[in-house]
Amino acid sequence: MCGIIGIVGKKEVAPMLIDGLKRLEYRGYDSAGIATLVNGGIERRRAEGKITNLETLVAGSPIGGTMGIGHTRWATHGLPNEINAHPHANDRCVLVHNGIIENFQELRQELAAKGHRFETETDTEAVVHLVSDFLSQGMTPQEAVAASLKRLEGAFALAILFTGAEGLMISARRGSPLAIGYGDGEMFVGSDALALAPLTRRICYLEEGDWAEITADGAIVHDEAGAIVERAIRQTATSGAMIGKGNFPHFMLKEIYEQPAVIGDTLHTLLNPWNKVVTLQGLPFDLTRIPRVTIIACGTSFHAGMVAKYWLEQIARVPVDLDIASEFRYRAIDMQPGGLSIFISQSGETADTLAAQRYAKAQGQHIMVVVNVAESSMAREADAVLLTHAGPEIGVASTKAFTTQLTVLACLAIDMASKRGAIDAARAAELCSALTEVPSRCNEVLVHDEAIAELAREIMDAHDVLYLGRGTGYPIALEGALKLKEISYIHAEGYAAGEMKHGPIALIDEYVPVIVIAPSDNLFDKTASNMQEVIARGGRVIFLSDAAGIKKLGNMAAATIELPTVDPFVAPILYTIPVQLLSYHTAVLKGTDVDQPRNLAKSVTVE
Ligand code: G6P
C-alpha cells in the first residue's frame, strides 16, 4: 500500500528519497514520485510503474534541494499513471498521502466552485487545494493544516511542504501509520520503521489525530485538538542490516528458508524447552475466566486464526468465533462481556483489523494481538501483545509471518488448555515437545525443495488448482491456494475435503492438479476417501503426507511429498512449507514478480 518518506536534511535529498522509496517497495505500488523544495519553489518528478522508471527520470533531469518528500502509490482513486502519482502540488504546497479521503468529492466541488483547478482523478488532490485555500486566506502553514485536518474525513497519513517555507515539513496521521525519525541535524518521516532503518533508529510514532511541525532540529507534535504533546522517542529494533536478500534470488525464498530459525526464535520467547512448559508472561486477564474467544484477521493471518480456532476448541475446550476483519466490523455484533478477542496481523496496521480491534475494545473485550511489528498501531492499542519474531517480512506473500503466528497461537492454546485444566501436565509436555521439534522438522521439509521445484512444472500450465484438507489441514489448503493465486496468478481454491463433493468436484479432470494435505491424523481415512473420489474422476493428485500415509495411498497419487511423522498438533506448521515452495517455484517458472505481485500490497491500510 502507499508508502511515504520525508526528509528535512542537510544533504542533497533526491537520492535519499529514492533509496527510501526502494525500502517501501515491498508494501506494493504502481507508481512513484518525489518532490523537493529548491529556493522555496517546488521541484517534482513522478513516474508510472517501478521505481527504476523514476530513477531514470531523475537521472536525466536531476533535482536539488535538501528537503523533500517521496511516495509509492497503490492506486485507489484514478489510474496508476504519472498524472495521478504523488506528490500532488499546486503553486502553494506539495504533499504525499497514504489512505483515502472519503469526502473528497464534496471538497472538490466546493473548491472547484471557488476557482481551484483540479488536474488529477485522485482524492489526495482535494487536500492540496484545501490547504492552499486556507493559505490564500492569510493563514500560516501550521494554521492552514490544522484547519484542513478538521475538514478531512477518512484515513490518512500526510507529509506536506510549502512554497516559501524552506525548512518546514508538516505531517499528520489519522488511521494510517506514520513514524517520525530523529537524526543528527536531520529529521525524517516514514510510513514504517523499515523505510527509515538505515537513516535512524530513533523513532516516534504519531498517535491518532496527531500532526507535527518538523524542522531539521526536531519536531513539535500537536494532538487532534491542537495542544502541544510529548510523544515518546523509542529505539526501534529494525535495522537496515535486516532487510537484504542475502544469496537468495527472492525475498520470498529467503523468508521460506528462514522459517526454522524464526520459529525457533519465537518459541524461545514462550516455551521453556527444559521443563516443557509454556509461559505467557504478564497477561492482564485471567485465561481461566474467558467465556468465549473471537479471532479476527485478514488474508494469510486469517488462515492462522482458522488453525487457532481448531486448536483452542479442541485442546483448550473454549468456544471460538472467527471472522475476517472486513466483515466482522460491520456485523454490529453484541460481544459477550469479558470475552477475549485476538487480532492477528503481520504488520499490525491492516485498516480493517485495526478497526475491528477498536470495535471489540469498545465492547469491553480483552484485547490480545499477535503481531510481527512491536511498534505497530495494533500492538500499541492492545491489552496483551504476543510477538512473532519473524523479523522484517519483505515478500508480499506472507510466509514466515504465518508460521510464526501459528507457533505463537499453538503456545497460547497449550497455555490456555493447561490453565483451564483441559489437558494435564503430561499432555501439555507432549505438545510442548512436539513444538520444540518443529524447527528441525522444518529443515527436513526444506530438503524437498528441488523435488517441489520439479512438481511446479506440472502446475505452471494449469488454469485451476484445487487444494484439499480436513481439520487443521483445511486452513492450510486455503493458504496453499492463496499463495498460488497471489504470486503465480493461477486460479486456485482451497476446500474442506469433505465439502468437495458439493461443488468443486465438477471441476475435476486430468487438467486440474489437486493438492491433498493429509497427515496421519484421526481424519486421514476420511481425507483418503475424498482423494479416491478425485482419482476416480481422472484427477491428478499431489499427495502431501507422512511415511505411514504414503505407504497406504502413495501409489494412487501422481506425485507424493513425504513429510516428517509428527504429532498432528504441529502438522499445519510443517505442511505449510511445501505449499509455499510449490507456489514459489510455479511463479518463478511463470516469470512473475514473486516479491511484488501485481495489484497486491503488503500492508493494506485502506478499507
Ligand atoms: C495483505 C498481504 C497479505 C496479508 C494481509 C493481512 O493482503 O498481501 O500477505 O496476509 O494483507 O496483513 P496483516 O499485516 O494484517 O497480516
Tab-separated table of N, CA and C in Angstrom, residues 428-549:
chain	number	residue	atom	x	y	z
A	428	ALA	N	0.384	-31.621	28.138
A	428	ALA	CA	0.983	-30.315	27.837
A	428	ALA	C	2.459	-30.500	27.478
A	429	ALA	N	3.144	-31.361	28.219
A	429	ALA	CA	4.567	-31.597	27.947
A	429	ALA	C	4.748	-32.251	26.576
A	430	GLU	N	3.831	-33.170	26.219
A	430	GLU	CA	3.907	-33.805	24.888
A	430	GLU	C	3.762	-32.771	23.781
A	431	LEU	N	2.780	-31.891	23.959
A	431	LEU	CA	2.545	-30.863	22.937
A	431	LEU	C	3.748	-29.923	22.845
A	432	CYS	N	4.312	-29.582	24.010
A	432	CYS	CA	5.496	-28.713	24.017
A	432	CYS	C	6.661	-29.402	23.317
A	433	SER	N	6.822	-30.688	23.562
A	433	SER	CA	7.898	-31.423	22.886
A	433	SER	C	7.715	-31.378	21.385
A	434	ALA	N	6.481	-31.611	20.958
A	434	ALA	CA	6.205	-31.596	19.513
A	434	ALA	C	6.571	-30.231	18.935
A	435	LEU	N	6.238	-29.176	19.678
A	435	LEU	CA	6.539	-27.824	19.184
A	435	LEU	C	8.045	-27.560	19.129
A	436	THR	N	8.752	-28.017	20.163
A	436	THR	CA	10.202	-27.730	20.175
A	436	THR	C	10.917	-28.463	19.026
A	437	GLU	N	10.302	-29.510	18.517
A	437	GLU	CA	10.922	-30.222	17.390
A	437	GLU	C	10.646	-29.558	16.050
A	438	VAL	N	9.707	-28.603	16.025
A	438	VAL	CA	9.284	-28.047	14.734
A	438	VAL	C	10.436	-27.432	13.931
A	439	PRO	N	11.327	-26.627	14.545
A	439	PRO	CA	12.398	-26.056	13.712
A	439	PRO	C	13.202	-27.125	12.971
A	440	SER	N	13.584	-28.200	13.656
A	440	SER	CA	14.393	-29.197	12.943
A	440	SER	C	13.550	-29.983	11.945
A	441	ARG	N	12.268	-30.206	12.264
A	441	ARG	CA	11.391	-30.877	11.289
A	441	ARG	C	11.203	-30.009	10.039
A	442	CYS	N	11.166	-28.675	10.237
A	442	CYS	CA	11.047	-27.763	9.084
A	442	CYS	C	12.233	-27.952	8.148
A	443	ASN	N	13.414	-28.120	8.734
A	443	ASN	CA	14.601	-28.344	7.893
A	443	ASN	C	14.445	-29.610	7.067
A	444	GLU	N	13.809	-30.626	7.655
A	444	GLU	CA	13.588	-31.869	6.896
A	444	GLU	C	12.636	-31.622	5.726
A	445	VAL	N	11.692	-30.720	5.919
A	445	VAL	CA	10.754	-30.423	4.828
A	445	VAL	C	11.471	-29.661	3.710
A	446	LEU	N	12.350	-28.744	4.106
A	446	LEU	CA	13.043	-27.919	3.100
A	446	LEU	C	13.924	-28.766	2.177
A	447	VAL	N	14.299	-29.960	2.642
A	447	VAL	CA	15.094	-30.877	1.815
A	447	VAL	C	14.358	-31.211	0.508
A	448	HIS	N	13.030	-31.096	0.524
A	448	HIS	CA	12.248	-31.457	-0.669
A	448	HIS	C	12.160	-30.326	-1.689
A	449	ASP	N	12.898	-29.260	-1.435
A	449	ASP	CA	12.777	-28.076	-2.301
A	449	ASP	C	12.923	-28.420	-3.781
A	450	GLU	N	13.968	-29.183	-4.116
A	450	GLU	CA	14.204	-29.473	-5.540
A	450	GLU	C	13.085	-30.305	-6.133
A	451	ALA	N	12.628	-31.301	-5.361
A	451	ALA	CA	11.537	-32.147	-5.866
A	451	ALA	C	10.284	-31.294	-6.088
A	452	ILE	N	10.063	-30.346	-5.189
A	452	ILE	CA	8.874	-29.489	-5.330
A	452	ILE	C	9.039	-28.577	-6.552
A	453	ALA	N	10.273	-28.120	-6.791
A	453	ALA	CA	10.519	-27.285	-7.979
A	453	ALA	C	10.180	-28.089	-9.251
A	454	GLU	N	10.462	-29.389	-9.246
A	454	GLU	CA	10.103	-30.238	-10.396
A	454	GLU	C	8.589	-30.331	-10.544
A	455	LEU	N	7.916	-30.512	-9.394
A	455	LEU	CA	6.448	-30.622	-9.431
A	455	LEU	C	5.802	-29.355	-9.980
A	456	ALA	N	6.465	-28.227	-9.720
A	456	ALA	CA	5.909	-26.953	-10.183
A	456	ALA	C	5.733	-26.948	-11.705
A	457	ARG	N	6.554	-27.730	-12.410
A	457	ARG	CA	6.411	-27.814	-13.875
A	457	ARG	C	5.042	-28.358	-14.261
A	458	GLU	N	4.488	-29.198	-13.399
A	458	GLU	CA	3.165	-29.763	-13.686
A	458	GLU	C	2.058	-28.778	-13.353
A	459	ILE	N	2.377	-27.798	-12.549
A	459	ILE	CA	1.349	-26.849	-12.109
A	459	ILE	C	1.310	-25.626	-13.025
A	460	MET	N	2.469	-25.275	-13.574
A	460	MET	CA	2.584	-23.951	-14.201
A	460	MET	C	1.610	-23.720	-15.357
A	461	ASP	N	1.194	-24.788	-16.061
A	461	ASP	CA	0.286	-24.583	-17.185
A	461	ASP	C	-1.179	-24.788	-16.817
A	462	ALA	N	-1.432	-25.106	-15.556
A	462	ALA	CA	-2.826	-25.353	-15.145
A	462	ALA	C	-3.607	-24.035	-15.115
A	463	HIS	N	-4.907	-24.140	-15.371
A	463	HIS	CA	-5.770	-22.953	-15.234
A	463	HIS	C	-6.392	-22.899	-13.854
A	464	ASP	N	-6.591	-24.077	-13.286
A	464	ASP	CA	-7.189	-24.164	-11.951
A	464	ASP	C	-6.425	-25.203	-11.154
A	465	VAL	N	-6.271	-24.937	-9.894
A	465	VAL	CA	-5.642	-25.911	-8.992
A	465	VAL	C	-6.502	-25.980	-7.740
A	466	LEU	N	-6.691	-27.185	-7.254
A	466	LEU	CA	-7.511	-27.383	-6.052
A	466	LEU	C	-6.626	-27.863	-4.912
A	467	TYR	N	-6.851	-27.341	-3.730
A	467	TYR	CA	-6.148	-27.785	-2.524
A	467	TYR	C	-7.192	-28.337	-1.567
A	468	LEU	N	-6.980	-29.548	-1.074
A	468	LEU	CA	-7.943	-30.159	-0.162
A	468	LEU	C	-7.289	-30.518	1.162
A	469	GLY	N	-8.049	-30.332	2.238
A	469	GLY	CA	-7.564	-30.743	3.557
A	469	GLY	C	-8.724	-30.801	4.525
A	470	ARG	N	-8.510	-31.459	5.635
A	470	ARG	CA	-9.532	-31.548	6.688
A	470	ARG	C	-8.935	-31.090	8.004
A	471	GLY	N	-9.787	-30.697	8.937
A	471	GLY	CA	-9.285	-30.261	10.232
A	471	GLY	C	-8.307	-29.110	10.023
A	472	THR	N	-7.194	-29.137	10.749
A	472	THR	CA	-6.226	-28.039	10.584
A	472	THR	C	-5.559	-28.081	9.207
A	473	GLY	N	-5.778	-29.167	8.464
A	473	GLY	CA	-5.275	-29.202	7.079
A	473	GLY	C	-6.122	-28.340	6.147
A	474	TYR	N	-7.354	-28.035	6.574
A	474	TYR	CA	-8.230	-27.220	5.732
A	474	TYR	C	-7.709	-25.781	5.599
A	475	PRO	N	-7.406	-25.087	6.715
A	475	PRO	CA	-6.802	-23.757	6.542
A	475	PRO	C	-5.492	-23.790	5.758
A	476	ILE	N	-4.761	-24.884	5.848
A	476	ILE	CA	-3.507	-24.947	5.082
A	476	ILE	C	-3.819	-25.095	3.585
A	477	ALA	N	-4.929	-25.798	3.283
A	477	ALA	CA	-5.375	-25.864	1.883
A	477	ALA	C	-5.738	-24.456	1.400
A	478	LEU	N	-6.433	-23.700	2.240
A	478	LEU	CA	-6.795	-22.325	1.862
A	478	LEU	C	-5.530	-21.481	1.657
A	479	GLU	N	-4.583	-21.655	2.543
A	479	GLU	CA	-3.344	-20.864	2.471
A	479	GLU	C	-2.536	-21.247	1.224
A	480	GLY	N	-2.493	-22.560	0.919
A	480	GLY	CA	-1.780	-23.005	-0.290
A	480	GLY	C	-2.390	-22.368	-1.534
A	481	ALA	N	-3.725	-22.377	-1.585
A	481	ALA	CA	-4.411	-21.809	-2.755
A	481	ALA	C	-4.172	-20.300	-2.829
A	482	LEU	N	-4.207	-19.640	-1.676
A	482	LEU	CA	-3.976	-18.189	-1.660
A	482	LEU	C	-2.564	-17.867	-2.167
A	483	LYS	N	-1.581	-18.624	-1.685
A	483	LYS	CA	-0.191	-18.372	-2.108
A	483	LYS	C	-0.074	-18.513	-3.621
A	484	LEU	N	-0.688	-19.571	-4.182
A	484	LEU	CA	-0.553	-19.796	-5.620
A	484	LEU	C	-1.204	-18.654	-6.402
A	485	LYS	N	-2.412	-18.260	-5.974
A	485	LYS	CA	-3.101	-17.144	-6.648
A	485	LYS	C	-2.254	-15.885	-6.600
A	486	GLU	N	-1.760	-15.581	-5.402
A	486	GLU	CA	-1.065	-14.309	-5.186
A	486	GLU	C	0.127	-14.134	-6.112
A	487	ILE	N	0.936	-15.180	-6.244
A	487	ILE	CA	2.207	-14.918	-6.934
A	487	ILE	C	2.318	-15.551	-8.312
A	488	SER	N	1.482	-16.583	-8.612
A	488	SER	CA	1.603	-17.155	-9.963
A	488	SER	C	0.412	-16.757	-10.828
A	489	TYR	N	-0.593	-16.153	-10.217
A	489	TYR	CA	-1.820	-15.702	-10.898
A	489	TYR	C	-2.625	-16.874	-11.472
A	490	ILE	N	-2.380	-18.082	-10.979
A	490	ILE	CA	-3.202	-19.230	-11.387
A	490	ILE	C	-4.391	-19.300	-10.440
A	491	HIS	N	-5.573	-19.522	-11.011
A	491	HIS	CA	-6.746	-19.639	-10.151
A	491	HIS	C	-6.633	-20.902	-9.298
A	492	ALA	N	-6.813	-20.735	-8.016
A	492	ALA	CA	-6.713	-21.891	-7.120
A	492	ALA	C	-7.764	-21.765	-6.031
A	493	GLU	N	-8.241	-22.910	-5.570
A	493	GLU	CA	-9.220	-22.899	-4.485
A	493	GLU	C	-8.797	-23.873	-3.407
A	494	GLY	N	-8.961	-23.456	-2.182
A	494	GLY	CA	-8.769	-24.368	-1.070
A	494	GLY	C	-10.146	-24.831	-0.616
A	495	TYR	N	-10.280	-26.100	-0.335
A	495	TYR	CA	-11.590	-26.613	0.046
A	495	TYR	C	-11.449	-27.589	1.202
A	496	ALA	N	-12.444	-27.614	2.040
A	496	ALA	CA	-12.512	-28.674	3.039
A	496	ALA	C	-12.784	-29.954	2.256
A	497	ALA	N	-11.941	-30.968	2.442
A	497	ALA	CA	-12.006	-32.158	1.584
A	497	ALA	C	-13.420	-32.740	1.533
A	498	GLY	N	-14.111	-32.728	2.666
A	498	GLY	CA	-15.448	-33.319	2.713
A	498	GLY	C	-16.490	-32.502	1.976
A	499	GLU	N	-16.181	-31.251	1.723
A	499	GLU	CA	-17.125	-30.343	1.073
A	499	GLU	C	-16.958	-30.380	-0.447
A	500	MET	N	-15.881	-31.034	-0.883
A	500	MET	CA	-15.560	-31.023	-2.311
A	500	MET	C	-16.701	-31.546	-3.169
A	501	LYS	N	-17.375	-32.563	-2.652
A	501	LYS	CA	-18.410	-33.165	-3.483
A	501	LYS	C	-19.645	-32.276	-3.602
A	502	HIS	N	-19.643	-31.157	-2.893
A	502	HIS	CA	-20.759	-30.209	-3.002
A	502	HIS	C	-20.462	-29.106	-4.009
A	503	GLY	N	-19.594	-29.334	-4.902
A	503	GLY	CA	-19.326	-28.295	-5.911
A	503	GLY	C	-18.050	-28.504	-6.695
A	504	PRO	N	-16.903	-28.311	-6.062
A	504	PRO	CA	-15.668	-28.307	-6.853
A	504	PRO	C	-15.369	-29.624	-7.560
A	505	ILE	N	-16.001	-30.700	-7.139
A	505	ILE	CA	-15.748	-31.980	-7.819
A	505	ILE	C	-16.118	-31.874	-9.307
A	506	ALA	N	-17.036	-30.938	-9.610
A	506	ALA	CA	-17.413	-30.740	-11.011
A	506	ALA	C	-16.243	-30.229	-11.853
A	507	LEU	N	-15.261	-29.635	-11.201
A	507	LEU	CA	-14.096	-29.097	-11.940
A	507	LEU	C	-13.095	-30.176	-12.306
A	508	ILE	N	-13.176	-31.314	-11.634
A	508	ILE	CA	-12.069	-32.274	-11.723
A	508	ILE	C	-12.002	-32.947	-13.087
A	509	ASP	N	-10.858	-32.829	-13.702
A	509	ASP	CA	-10.497	-33.646	-14.860
A	509	ASP	C	-8.971	-33.756	-14.859
A	510	GLU	N	-8.411	-34.333	-15.917
A	510	GLU	CA	-6.966	-34.584	-15.882
A	510	GLU	C	-6.132	-33.299	-15.940
A	511	TYR	N	-6.794	-32.151	-16.187
A	511	TYR	CA	-6.038	-30.887	-16.287
A	511	TYR	C	-6.008	-30.093	-14.978
A	512	VAL	N	-6.754	-30.577	-13.980
A	512	VAL	CA	-6.809	-29.827	-12.710
A	512	VAL	C	-5.974	-30.549	-11.648
A	513	PRO	N	-4.770	-30.047	-11.364
A	513	PRO	CA	-3.992	-30.679	-10.292
A	513	PRO	C	-4.701	-30.490	-8.945
A	514	VAL	N	-4.676	-31.546	-8.141
A	514	VAL	CA	-5.317	-31.483	-6.825
A	514	VAL	C	-4.254	-31.788	-5.764
A	515	ILE	N	-4.016	-30.808	-4.901
A	515	ILE	CA	-3.011	-30.989	-3.851
A	515	ILE	C	-3.755	-31.460	-2.609
A	516	VAL	N	-3.406	-32.631	-2.118
A	516	VAL	CA	-4.108	-33.175	-0.952
A	516	VAL	C	-3.177	-33.118	0.261
A	517	ILE	N	-3.678	-32.460	1.311
A	517	ILE	CA	-2.893	-32.290	2.545
A	517	ILE	C	-3.422	-33.303	3.554
A	518	ALA	N	-2.624	-34.340	3.821
A	518	ALA	CA	-3.178	-35.455	4.593
A	518	ALA	C	-2.174	-36.063	5.575
A	519	PRO	N	-1.885	-35.368	6.669
A	519	PRO	CA	-1.043	-36.011	7.692
A	519	PRO	C	-1.788	-37.197	8.303
A	520	SER	N	-1.044	-38.150	8.869
A	520	SER	CA	-1.726	-39.290	9.516
A	520	SER	C	-2.329	-38.811	10.829
A	521	ASP	N	-3.567	-38.360	10.773
A	521	ASP	CA	-4.265	-37.958	11.993
A	521	ASP	C	-5.605	-38.678	12.026
A	522	ASN	N	-6.473	-38.292	12.938
A	522	ASN	CA	-7.737	-39.020	13.074
A	522	ASN	C	-8.661	-38.817	11.872
A	523	LEU	N	-8.317	-37.898	10.980
A	523	LEU	CA	-9.158	-37.639	9.814
A	523	LEU	C	-8.554	-38.207	8.531
A	524	PHE	N	-7.402	-38.889	8.671
A	524	PHE	CA	-6.686	-39.350	7.472
A	524	PHE	C	-7.582	-40.196	6.568
A	525	ASP	N	-8.306	-41.169	7.160
A	525	ASP	CA	-9.095	-42.073	6.318
A	525	ASP	C	-10.184	-41.334	5.560
A	526	LYS	N	-10.735	-40.322	6.207
A	526	LYS	CA	-11.799	-39.533	5.546
A	526	LYS	C	-11.198	-38.764	4.361
A	527	THR	N	-10.052	-38.124	4.603
A	527	THR	CA	-9.407	-37.381	3.510
A	527	THR	C	-9.037	-38.359	2.397
A	528	ALA	N	-8.573	-39.556	2.786
A	528	ALA	CA	-8.181	-40.566	1.797
A	528	ALA	C	-9.369	-40.906	0.891
A	529	SER	N	-10.562	-41.026	1.472
A	529	SER	CA	-11.739	-41.327	0.643
A	529	SER	C	-11.983	-40.216	-0.352
A	530	ASN	N	-11.844	-38.979	0.100
A	530	ASN	CA	-12.067	-37.852	-0.805
A	530	ASN	C	-11.031	-37.845	-1.930
A	531	MET	N	-9.817	-38.268	-1.592
A	531	MET	CA	-8.773	-38.338	-2.613
A	531	MET	C	-9.133	-39.404	-3.662
A	532	GLN	N	-9.683	-40.517	-3.185
A	532	GLN	CA	-10.094	-41.577	-4.130
A	532	GLN	C	-11.171	-41.040	-5.072
A	533	GLU	N	-12.060	-40.212	-4.538
A	533	GLU	CA	-13.123	-39.642	-5.381
A	533	GLU	C	-12.520	-38.790	-6.500
A	534	VAL	N	-11.454	-38.101	-6.172
A	534	VAL	CA	-10.777	-37.268	-7.182
A	534	VAL	C	-10.133	-38.173	-8.233
A	535	ILE	N	-9.423	-39.197	-7.754
A	535	ILE	CA	-8.691	-40.074	-8.673
A	535	ILE	C	-9.678	-40.815	-9.597
A	536	ALA	N	-10.818	-41.211	-9.024
A	536	ALA	CA	-11.822	-41.927	-9.825
A	536	ALA	C	-12.335	-41.072	-10.979
A	537	ARG	N	-12.187	-39.772	-10.865
A	537	ARG	CA	-12.658	-38.871	-11.931
A	537	ARG	C	-11.500	-38.351	-12.784
A	538	GLY	N	-10.395	-39.053	-12.712
A	538	GLY	CA	-9.260	-38.714	-13.585
A	538	GLY	C	-8.371	-37.615	-13.040
A	539	GLY	N	-8.641	-37.161	-11.808
A	539	GLY	CA	-7.841	-36.059	-11.245
A	539	GLY	C	-6.401	-36.479	-10.948
A	540	ARG	N	-5.474	-35.525	-11.096
A	540	ARG	CA	-4.057	-35.796	-10.820
A	540	ARG	C	-3.732	-35.269	-9.430
A	541	VAL	N	-3.448	-36.204	-8.533
A	541	VAL	CA	-3.260	-35.807	-7.127
A	541	VAL	C	-1.782	-35.681	-6.779
A	542	ILE	N	-1.468	-34.565	-6.137
A	542	ILE	CA	-0.163	-34.424	-5.484
A	542	ILE	C	-0.440	-34.595	-3.997
A	543	PHE	N	0.164	-35.634	-3.433
A	543	PHE	CA	-0.237	-36.105	-2.107
A	543	PHE	C	0.828	-35.717	-1.083
A	544	LEU	N	0.447	-34.878	-0.128
A	544	LEU	CA	1.376	-34.491	0.941
A	544	LEU	C	1.006	-35.269	2.191
A	545	SER	N	1.886	-36.170	2.598
A	545	SER	CA	1.590	-36.979	3.776
A	545	SER	C	2.905	-37.438	4.412
A	546	ASP	N	2.785	-38.244	5.466
A	546	ASP	CA	3.983	-38.775	6.121
A	546	ASP	C	4.224	-40.211	5.645
A	547	ALA	N	5.234	-40.877	6.216
A	547	ALA	CA	5.616	-42.216	5.730
A	547	ALA	C	4.435	-43.182	5.771
A	548	ALA	N	3.686	-43.166	6.879
A	548	ALA	CA	2.571	-44.107	7.004
A	548	ALA	C	1.501	-43.827	5.960
A	549	GLY	N	1.189	-42.552	5.762
A	549	GLY	CA	0.161	-42.174	4.792
A	549	GLY	C	0.577	-42.555	3.379
